[in-house]
Amino acid sequence: DAKTTQPPSMDCAEGRAANLPCNHSTISGNEYVYWYRQIHSQGPQYIIHGLKNNETNEMASLIITEDRKSSTLILPHATLRDTAVYYCIVRVAMYSGGGADGLTFGKGTHLIIQP
Amino acid sequence: NAGVMQNPRHLVRRRGQEARLRCSPMKGHSHVYWYRQLPEEGLKFMVYLQKENIIDESGMPKERFSAEFPKEGPSILRIQQVVRGDSAAYFCASSLIPGQSSGANVLTFGAGSRLTVL
């Protein structure tokens, strides 16, 4: 799986949009971008994933650049409960029938929502 | 529709004892993954299993650790002769078999089992 680079920490004011960047310049054509988050002491929680088109769900939006070398996760109206470590992961999504199929977590971005 | 269930949530063992952590995947999921998170560190992949098969154990320590996912029942992560360095949170995740048309394989994580070795 390709490596990702994220800022170690970010602050955002409550009620504002939180924009979390991720660089994945070595991403391959068959690799998806996944975002997970881990709220303190809890299990990681899936947020969103995408291949090349922008994606939106009830939690967030994912903007992927045209060259796919970077992406941004957007939490439109951040709340205090969104304080967590956010992980950007690139991964081959099509199961090939063998080998590791798990996620490789980096250090992520610690997002702190300020009241 | 219950999520991924892990038990026990907290386990205390003395050095040299055995620890068994259980994971029941989401209904319909046949792939199970175990991760370990040491205090103040990130999640590290340990092992990936399907029913009755270990697919990838490249993240498992060579000694004292084993995992299984039997035909019936939960997946078990077993740690023999625990040492203080085994104290960590152990997370299990499960996923569907990704179909040829889906192209995506989302992992759903449990709440974790926290092992403390005295």
PDB file of C-alpha atoms in Angstrom:
ATOM      1  CA  ASP A   1       0.000   0.000   0.000  1.00  0.00           C
ATOM      2  CA  ALA A   2       1.132   3.533  -0.757  1.00  0.00           C
ATOM      3  CA  LYS A   3       2.247   5.793   2.057  1.00  0.00           C
ATOM      4  CA  THR A   4       0.354   8.862   3.195  1.00  0.00           C
ATOM      5  CA  THR A   5       1.449  12.096   4.836  1.00  0.00           C
ATOM      6  CA  GLN A   6      -0.778  13.999   7.230  1.00  0.00           C
ATOM      7  CA  PRO A   7      -0.149  16.932   9.581  1.00  0.00           C
ATOM      8  CA  PRO A   8       0.247  15.647  13.137  1.00  0.00           C
ATOM      9  CA  SER A   9      -2.355  17.968  14.608  1.00  0.00           C
ATOM     10  CA  MET A  10      -4.949  20.584  13.724  1.00  0.00           C
ATOM     11  CA  ASP A  11      -7.342  22.837  15.586  1.00  0.00           C
ATOM     12  CA  CYS A  12     -10.791  23.879  14.410  1.00  0.00           C
ATOM     13  CA  ALA A  13     -13.476  26.012  16.011  1.00  0.00           C
ATOM     14  CA  GLU A  14     -16.742  24.347  16.865  1.00  0.00           C
ATOM     15  CA  GLY A  15     -19.354  24.887  14.156  1.00  0.00           C
ATOM     16  CA  ARG A  16     -16.787  25.581  11.455  1.00  0.00           C
ATOM     17  CA  ALA A  17     -15.737  23.235   8.674  1.00  0.00           C
ATOM     18  CA  ALA A  18     -12.726  21.087   9.453  1.00  0.00           C
ATOM     19  CA  ASN A  19     -10.523  20.410   6.433  1.00  0.00           C
ATOM     20  CA  LEU A  20      -7.999  17.624   6.914  1.00  0.00           C
ATOM     21  CA  PRO A  21      -5.368  17.237   4.179  1.00  0.00           C
ATOM     22  CA  CYS A  22      -3.604  14.069   3.097  1.00  0.00           C
ATOM     23  CA  ASN A  23      -0.801  13.591   0.592  1.00  0.00           C
ATOM     24  CA  HIS A  24      -0.505  10.267  -1.216  1.00  0.00           C
ATOM     25  CA  SER A  25       1.762  11.062  -4.138  1.00  0.00           C
ATOM     26  CA  THR A  26       2.656   7.413  -4.853  1.00  0.00           C
ATOM     27  CA  ILE A  27      -0.909   6.152  -5.034  1.00  0.00           C
ATOM     28  CA  SER A  28      -1.570   3.523  -7.699  1.00  0.00           C
ATOM     29  CA  GLY A  29      -4.464   3.507 -10.098  1.00  0.00           C
ATOM     30  CA  ASN A  30      -6.248   0.679  -8.282  1.00  0.00           C
ATOM     31  CA  GLU A  31      -5.869   2.090  -4.778  1.00  0.00           C
ATOM     32  CA  TYR A  32      -8.709   3.720  -2.913  1.00  0.00           C
ATOM     33  CA  VAL A  33      -8.417   6.499  -0.338  1.00  0.00           C
ATOM     34  CA  TYR A  34     -10.023   5.591   2.981  1.00  0.00           C
ATOM     35  CA  TRP A  35     -10.573   7.750   6.037  1.00  0.00           C
ATOM     36  CA  TYR A  36     -11.056   6.387   9.528  1.00  0.00           C
ATOM     37  CA  ARG A  37     -11.022   8.108  12.863  1.00  0.00           C
ATOM     38  CA  GLN A  38     -10.347   6.990  16.407  1.00  0.00           C
ATOM     39  CA  ILE A  39     -11.962   8.819  19.254  1.00  0.00           C
ATOM     40  CA  HIS A  40      -9.944   8.416  22.430  1.00  0.00           C
ATOM     41  CA  SER A  41      -9.792   4.774  23.598  1.00  0.00           C
ATOM     42  CA  GLN A  42     -12.462   3.627  21.141  1.00  0.00           C
ATOM     43  CA  GLY A  43     -12.189   1.389  18.099  1.00  0.00           C
ATOM     44  CA  PRO A  44     -11.493   3.066  14.745  1.00  0.00           C
ATOM     45  CA  GLN A  45     -14.576   4.246  12.930  1.00  0.00           C
ATOM     46  CA  TYR A  46     -14.966   4.236   9.159  1.00  0.00           C
ATOM     47  CA  ILE A  47     -15.799   7.644   7.708  1.00  0.00           C
ATOM     48  CA  ILE A  48     -15.642   7.581   3.929  1.00  0.00           C
ATOM     49  CA  HIS A  49     -13.683   6.267   0.974  1.00  0.00           C
ATOM     50  CA  GLY A  50     -13.213   7.129  -2.692  1.00  0.00           C
ATOM     51  CA  LEU A  51     -11.297   6.247  -5.816  1.00  0.00           C
ATOM     52  CA  LYS A  52     -11.193   9.373  -7.980  1.00  0.00           C
ATOM     53  CA  ASN A  53     -14.532  11.132  -7.736  1.00  0.00           C
ATOM     54  CA  ASN A  54     -15.470  13.334  -4.828  1.00  0.00           C
ATOM     55  CA  GLU A  55     -17.675  11.558  -2.315  1.00  0.00           C
ATOM     56  CA  THR A  56     -20.139  12.717   0.320  1.00  0.00           C
ATOM     57  CA  ASN A  57     -22.038  10.890   3.035  1.00  0.00           C
ATOM     58  CA  GLU A  58     -23.802  11.826   6.252  1.00  0.00           C
ATOM     59  CA  MET A  59     -20.520  12.225   8.092  1.00  0.00           C
ATOM     60  CA  ALA A  60     -18.167  13.979   5.707  1.00  0.00           C
ATOM     61  CA  SER A  61     -17.063  14.865   2.204  1.00  0.00           C
ATOM     62  CA  LEU A  62     -13.948  13.603   0.461  1.00  0.00           C
ATOM     63  CA  ILE A  63     -12.285  15.732  -2.176  1.00  0.00           C
ATOM     64  CA  ILE A  64      -9.660  13.973  -4.302  1.00  0.00           C
ATOM     65  CA  THR A  65      -7.452  15.999  -6.633  1.00  0.00           C
ATOM     66  CA  GLU A  66      -7.550  15.215 -10.317  1.00  0.00           C
ATOM     67  CA  ASP A  67      -4.067  13.668 -10.254  1.00  0.00           C
ATOM     68  CA  ARG A  68      -5.086  11.705  -7.118  1.00  0.00           C
ATOM     69  CA  LYS A  69      -1.896  12.675  -5.337  1.00  0.00           C
ATOM     70  CA  SER A  70      -3.736  14.310  -2.464  1.00  0.00           C
ATOM     71  CA  SER A  71      -7.137  14.502  -0.851  1.00  0.00           C
ATOM     72  CA  THR A  72      -9.045  16.473   1.767  1.00  0.00           C
ATOM     73  CA  LEU A  73     -11.562  15.223   4.278  1.00  0.00           C
ATOM     74  CA  ILE A  74     -14.163  17.833   5.141  1.00  0.00           C
ATOM     75  CA  LEU A  75     -16.297  17.746   8.270  1.00  0.00           C
ATOM     76  CA  PRO A  76     -18.823  20.462   7.391  1.00  0.00           C
ATOM     77  CA  HIS A  77     -19.883  21.551  10.881  1.00  0.00           C
ATOM     78  CA  ALA A  78     -17.414  20.273  13.433  1.00  0.00           C
ATOM     79  CA  THR A  79     -18.623  19.505  16.942  1.00  0.00           C
ATOM     80  CA  LEU A  80     -16.693  18.740  20.105  1.00  0.00           C
ATOM     81  CA  ARG A  81     -17.436  15.066  19.531  1.00  0.00           C
ATOM     82  CA  ASP A  82     -15.394  15.183  16.335  1.00  0.00           C
ATOM     83  CA  THR A  83     -12.190  15.552  18.361  1.00  0.00           C
ATOM     84  CA  ALA A  84     -10.240  12.439  17.366  1.00  0.00           C
ATOM     85  CA  VAL A  85      -7.246  11.106  15.452  1.00  0.00           C
ATOM     86  CA  TYR A  86      -8.070  10.951  11.742  1.00  0.00           C
ATOM     87  CA  TYR A  87      -6.308   8.418   9.554  1.00  0.00           C
ATOM     88  CA  CYS A  88      -5.940   8.687   5.801  1.00  0.00           C
ATOM     89  CA  ILE A  89      -5.138   5.299   4.246  1.00  0.00           C
ATOM     90  CA  VAL A  90      -4.614   4.219   0.662  1.00  0.00           C
ATOM     91  CA  ARG A  91      -5.265   0.598  -0.085  1.00  0.00           C
ATOM     92  CA  VAL A  92      -5.968  -1.775  -2.906  1.00  0.00           C
ATOM     93  CA  ALA A  93      -9.658  -2.441  -2.552  1.00  0.00           C
ATOM     94  CA  MET A  94     -10.090  -5.448  -4.798  1.00  0.00           C
ATOM     95  CA  TYR A  95      -9.409  -8.562  -2.786  1.00  0.00           C
ATOM     96  CA  SER A  96      -7.002 -10.705  -4.759  1.00  0.00           C
ATOM     97  CA  GLY A  97      -7.511 -13.859  -2.798  1.00  0.00           C
ATOM     98  CA  GLY A  98      -4.281 -13.801  -0.874  1.00  0.00           C
ATOM     99  CA  GLY A  99      -1.929 -11.677   1.117  1.00  0.00           C
ATOM    100  CA  ALA A 100      -2.628  -8.913   3.580  1.00  0.00           C
ATOM    101  CA  ASP A 101      -5.945  -7.229   3.122  1.00  0.00           C
ATOM    102  CA  GLY A 102      -5.942  -5.147   6.249  1.00  0.00           C
ATOM    103  CA  LEU A 103      -5.432  -1.443   6.653  1.00  0.00           C
ATOM    104  CA  THR A 104      -2.062   0.101   7.413  1.00  0.00           C
ATOM    105  CA  PHE A 105      -2.479   2.928   9.897  1.00  0.00           C
ATOM    106  CA  GLY A 106       0.023   5.768  10.054  1.00  0.00           C
ATOM    107  CA  LYS A 107       0.167   8.384  12.785  1.00  0.00           C
ATOM    108  CA  GLY A 108      -2.854  10.334  11.545  1.00  0.00           C
ATOM    109  CA  THR A 109      -3.933  13.879  12.364  1.00  0.00           C
ATOM    110  CA  HIS A 110      -5.087  14.715  15.857  1.00  0.00           C
ATOM    111  CA  LEU A 111      -8.007  17.062  15.249  1.00  0.00           C
ATOM    112  CA  ILE A 112      -8.988  19.155  18.242  1.00  0.00           C
ATOM    113  CA  ILE A 113     -12.291  20.993  18.090  1.00  0.00           C
ATOM    114  CA  GLN A 114     -12.201  24.132  20.211  1.00  0.00           C
ATOM    115  CA  PRO A 115     -15.388  25.405  21.885  1.00  0.00           C
TER     116      PRO A 115
ATOM    117  CA  ASN B   1     -27.674  -5.715  13.629  1.00  0.00           C
ATOM    118  CA  ALA B   2     -24.955  -5.996  16.227  1.00  0.00           C
ATOM    119  CA  GLY B   3     -21.542  -4.717  15.312  1.00  0.00           C
ATOM    120  CA  VAL B   4     -18.222  -6.417  15.955  1.00  0.00           C
ATOM    121  CA  MET B   5     -18.322  -7.785  19.490  1.00  0.00           C
ATOM    122  CA  GLN B   6     -15.162  -8.187  21.508  1.00  0.00           C
ATOM    123  CA  ASN B   7     -14.778  -9.661  24.945  1.00  0.00           C
ATOM    124  CA  PRO B   8     -13.596  -9.267  27.511  1.00  0.00           C
ATOM    125  CA  ARG B   9     -13.411  -5.485  27.328  1.00  0.00           C
ATOM    126  CA  HIS B  10     -10.802  -5.464  30.067  1.00  0.00           C
ATOM    127  CA  LEU B  11      -8.515  -8.296  31.097  1.00  0.00           C
ATOM    128  CA  VAL B  12      -5.889  -8.337  33.814  1.00  0.00           C
ATOM    129  CA  ARG B  13      -3.259 -11.041  33.854  1.00  0.00           C
ATOM    130  CA  ARG B  14      -0.098 -11.689  35.821  1.00  0.00           C
ATOM    131  CA  ARG B  15       3.163 -12.316  34.027  1.00  0.00           C
ATOM    132  CA  GLY B  16       3.332 -15.877  32.735  1.00  0.00           C
ATOM    133  CA  GLN B  17      -0.421 -16.396  32.490  1.00  0.00           C
ATOM    134  CA  GLU B  18      -2.405 -16.837  29.289  1.00  0.00           C
ATOM    135  CA  ALA B  19      -4.733 -14.281  27.751  1.00  0.00           C
ATOM    136  CA  ARG B  20      -7.581 -15.175  25.401  1.00  0.00           C
ATOM    137  CA  LEU B  21      -9.394 -12.452  23.533  1.00  0.00           C
ATOM    138  CA  ARG B  22     -12.552 -13.184  21.584  1.00  0.00           C
ATOM    139  CA  CYS B  23     -14.063 -11.487  18.572  1.00  0.00           C
ATOM    140  CA  SER B  24     -17.441 -12.125  16.974  1.00  0.00           C
ATOM    141  CA  PRO B  25     -17.611 -10.487  13.545  1.00  0.00           C
ATOM    142  CA  MET B  26     -20.603  -8.651  12.176  1.00  0.00           C
ATOM    143  CA  LYS B  27     -23.331 -10.887  10.849  1.00  0.00           C
ATOM    144  CA  GLY B  28     -22.467 -12.012   7.357  1.00  0.00           C
ATOM    145  CA  HIS B  29     -18.801 -11.033   7.625  1.00  0.00           C
ATOM    146  CA  SER B  30     -16.311 -13.814   7.015  1.00  0.00           C
ATOM    147  CA  HIS B  31     -13.022 -11.913   7.260  1.00  0.00           C
ATOM    148  CA  VAL B  32     -11.466 -11.019  10.614  1.00  0.00           C
ATOM    149  CA  TYR B  33      -8.455  -8.822  11.357  1.00  0.00           C
ATOM    150  CA  TRP B  34      -6.634  -8.268  14.639  1.00  0.00           C
ATOM    151  CA  TYR B  35      -4.736  -5.078  15.460  1.00  0.00           C
ATOM    152  CA  ARG B  36      -2.715  -4.076  18.500  1.00  0.00           C
ATOM    153  CA  GLN B  37      -2.349  -0.576  19.882  1.00  0.00           C
ATOM    154  CA  LEU B  38       0.353  -0.034  22.461  1.00  0.00           C
ATOM    155  CA  PRO B  39      -0.084   2.912  24.852  1.00  0.00           C
ATOM    156  CA  GLU B  40       0.388   6.237  23.048  1.00  0.00           C
ATOM    157  CA  GLU B  41       1.103   4.492  19.734  1.00  0.00           C
ATOM    158  CA  GLY B  42      -0.745   3.782  16.498  1.00  0.00           C
ATOM    159  CA  LEU B  43      -2.599   0.669  15.420  1.00  0.00           C
ATOM    160  CA  LYS B  44      -0.464  -2.162  14.121  1.00  0.00           C
ATOM    161  CA  PHE B  45      -1.819  -4.967  11.975  1.00  0.00           C
ATOM    162  CA  MET B  46      -1.307  -8.416  13.463  1.00  0.00           C
ATOM    163  CA  VAL B  47      -3.219 -11.073  11.559  1.00  0.00           C
ATOM    164  CA  TYR B  48      -5.918 -11.584   8.933  1.00  0.00           C
ATOM    165  CA  LEU B  49      -8.126 -14.668   9.014  1.00  0.00           C
ATOM    166  CA  GLN B  50     -10.985 -16.218   7.160  1.00  0.00           C
ATOM    167  CA  LYS B  51     -13.007 -19.109   8.491  1.00  0.00           C
ATOM    168  CA  GLU B  52     -10.560 -21.920   9.367  1.00  0.00           C
ATOM    169  CA  ASN B  53      -7.716 -20.172   7.521  1.00  0.00           C
ATOM    170  CA  ILE B  54      -4.944 -17.790   8.452  1.00  0.00           C
ATOM    171  CA  ILE B  55      -4.411 -15.619   5.401  1.00  0.00           C
ATOM    172  CA  ASP B  56      -1.709 -13.265   6.647  1.00  0.00           C
ATOM    173  CA  GLU B  57       0.048 -13.347  10.001  1.00  0.00           C
ATOM    174  CA  SER B  58       2.931 -11.106   9.035  1.00  0.00           C
ATOM    175  CA  GLY B  59       2.256  -8.767  11.973  1.00  0.00           C
ATOM    176  CA  MET B  60       2.126 -11.436  14.643  1.00  0.00           C
ATOM    177  CA  PRO B  61       5.062 -11.857  17.019  1.00  0.00           C
ATOM    178  CA  LYS B  62       6.784 -15.149  16.245  1.00  0.00           C
ATOM    179  CA  GLU B  63       6.388 -16.575  19.717  1.00  0.00           C
ATOM    180  CA  ARG B  64       3.574 -16.802  22.275  1.00  0.00           C
ATOM    181  CA  PHE B  65       0.894 -15.321  19.980  1.00  0.00           C
ATOM    182  CA  SER B  66      -1.623 -17.320  17.966  1.00  0.00           C
ATOM    183  CA  ALA B  67      -4.975 -16.692  16.342  1.00  0.00           C
ATOM    184  CA  GLU B  68      -7.787 -18.810  15.025  1.00  0.00           C
ATOM    185  CA  PHE B  69     -11.164 -18.342  13.415  1.00  0.00           C
ATOM    186  CA  PRO B  70     -13.006 -21.668  13.613  1.00  0.00           C
ATOM    187  CA  LYS B  71     -15.900 -22.751  11.465  1.00  0.00           C
ATOM    188  CA  GLU B  72     -18.221 -22.150  14.392  1.00  0.00           C
ATOM    189  CA  GLY B  73     -17.761 -19.527  17.070  1.00  0.00           C
ATOM    190  CA  PRO B  74     -15.711 -16.396  17.495  1.00  0.00           C
ATOM    191  CA  SER B  75     -12.167 -15.652  16.448  1.00  0.00           C
ATOM    192  CA  ILE B  76      -9.669 -16.080  19.285  1.00  0.00           C
ATOM    193  CA  LEU B  77      -6.405 -14.245  19.815  1.00  0.00           C
ATOM    194  CA  ARG B  78      -4.315 -16.176  22.297  1.00  0.00           C
ATOM    195  CA  ILE B  79      -1.270 -14.855  24.098  1.00  0.00           C
ATOM    196  CA  GLN B  80       0.693 -17.371  26.112  1.00  0.00           C
ATOM    197  CA  GLN B  81       3.034 -16.525  28.998  1.00  0.00           C
ATOM    198  CA  VAL B  82       2.154 -12.844  28.916  1.00  0.00           C
ATOM    199  CA  VAL B  83       4.765 -10.205  29.696  1.00  0.00           C
ATOM    200  CA  ARG B  84       4.326  -6.568  30.691  1.00  0.00           C
ATOM    201  CA  GLY B  85       5.060  -5.476  27.126  1.00  0.00           C
ATOM    202  CA  ASP B  86       1.890  -7.236  25.969  1.00  0.00           C
ATOM    203  CA  SER B  87      -0.200  -4.643  27.811  1.00  0.00           C
ATOM    204  CA  ALA B  88      -2.159  -2.949  25.043  1.00  0.00           C
ATOM    205  CA  ALA B  89      -5.533  -2.509  23.429  1.00  0.00           C
ATOM    206  CA  TYR B  90      -6.346  -5.285  20.977  1.00  0.00           C
ATOM    207  CA  PHE B  91      -8.862  -4.418  18.277  1.00  0.00           C
ATOM    208  CA  CYS B  92     -10.705  -6.799  16.024  1.00  0.00           C
ATOM    209  CA  ALA B  93     -12.275  -5.812  12.721  1.00  0.00           C
ATOM    210  CA  SER B  94     -14.400  -7.685  10.239  1.00  0.00           C
ATOM    211  CA  SER B  95     -15.390  -7.259   6.624  1.00  0.00           C
ATOM    212  CA  LEU B  96     -17.470  -8.826   3.900  1.00  0.00           C
ATOM    213  CA  ILE B  97     -15.911 -10.705   1.049  1.00  0.00           C
ATOM    214  CA  PRO B  98     -15.596  -7.907  -1.491  1.00  0.00           C
ATOM    215  CA  GLY B  99     -17.355  -8.810  -4.649  1.00  0.00           C
ATOM    216  CA  GLN B 100     -15.897  -8.287  -8.061  1.00  0.00           C
ATOM    217  CA  SER B 101     -18.169  -5.351  -8.652  1.00  0.00           C
ATOM    218  CA  SER B 102     -17.896  -3.605  -5.311  1.00  0.00           C
ATOM    219  CA  GLY B 103     -14.284  -2.603  -5.462  1.00  0.00           C
ATOM    220  CA  ALA B 104     -14.225  -1.581  -1.846  1.00  0.00           C
ATOM    221  CA  ASN B 105     -13.725  -3.390   1.404  1.00  0.00           C
ATOM    222  CA  VAL B 106     -14.679  -1.465   4.521  1.00  0.00           C
ATOM    223  CA  LEU B 107     -13.487  -2.767   7.871  1.00  0.00           C
ATOM    224  CA  THR B 108     -15.771  -2.451  10.876  1.00  0.00           C
ATOM    225  CA  PHE B 109     -13.954  -2.374  14.195  1.00  0.00           C
ATOM    226  CA  GLY B 110     -14.969  -3.542  17.615  1.00  0.00           C
ATOM    227  CA  ALA B 111     -14.555  -1.535  20.808  1.00  0.00           C
ATOM    228  CA  GLY B 112     -11.367  -3.383  21.709  1.00  0.00           C
ATOM    229  CA  SER B 113     -10.052  -5.514  24.544  1.00  0.00           C
ATOM    230  CA  ARG B 114      -7.641  -3.874  26.943  1.00  0.00           C
ATOM    231  CA  LEU B 115      -5.060  -6.222  28.370  1.00  0.00           C
ATOM    232  CA  THR B 116      -3.110  -5.233  31.453  1.00  0.00           C
ATOM    233  CA  VAL B 117      -0.237  -7.441  32.554  1.00  0.00           C
ATOM    234  CA  LEU B 118       0.843  -6.992  36.158  1.00  0.00           C
TER     235      LEU B 118
END
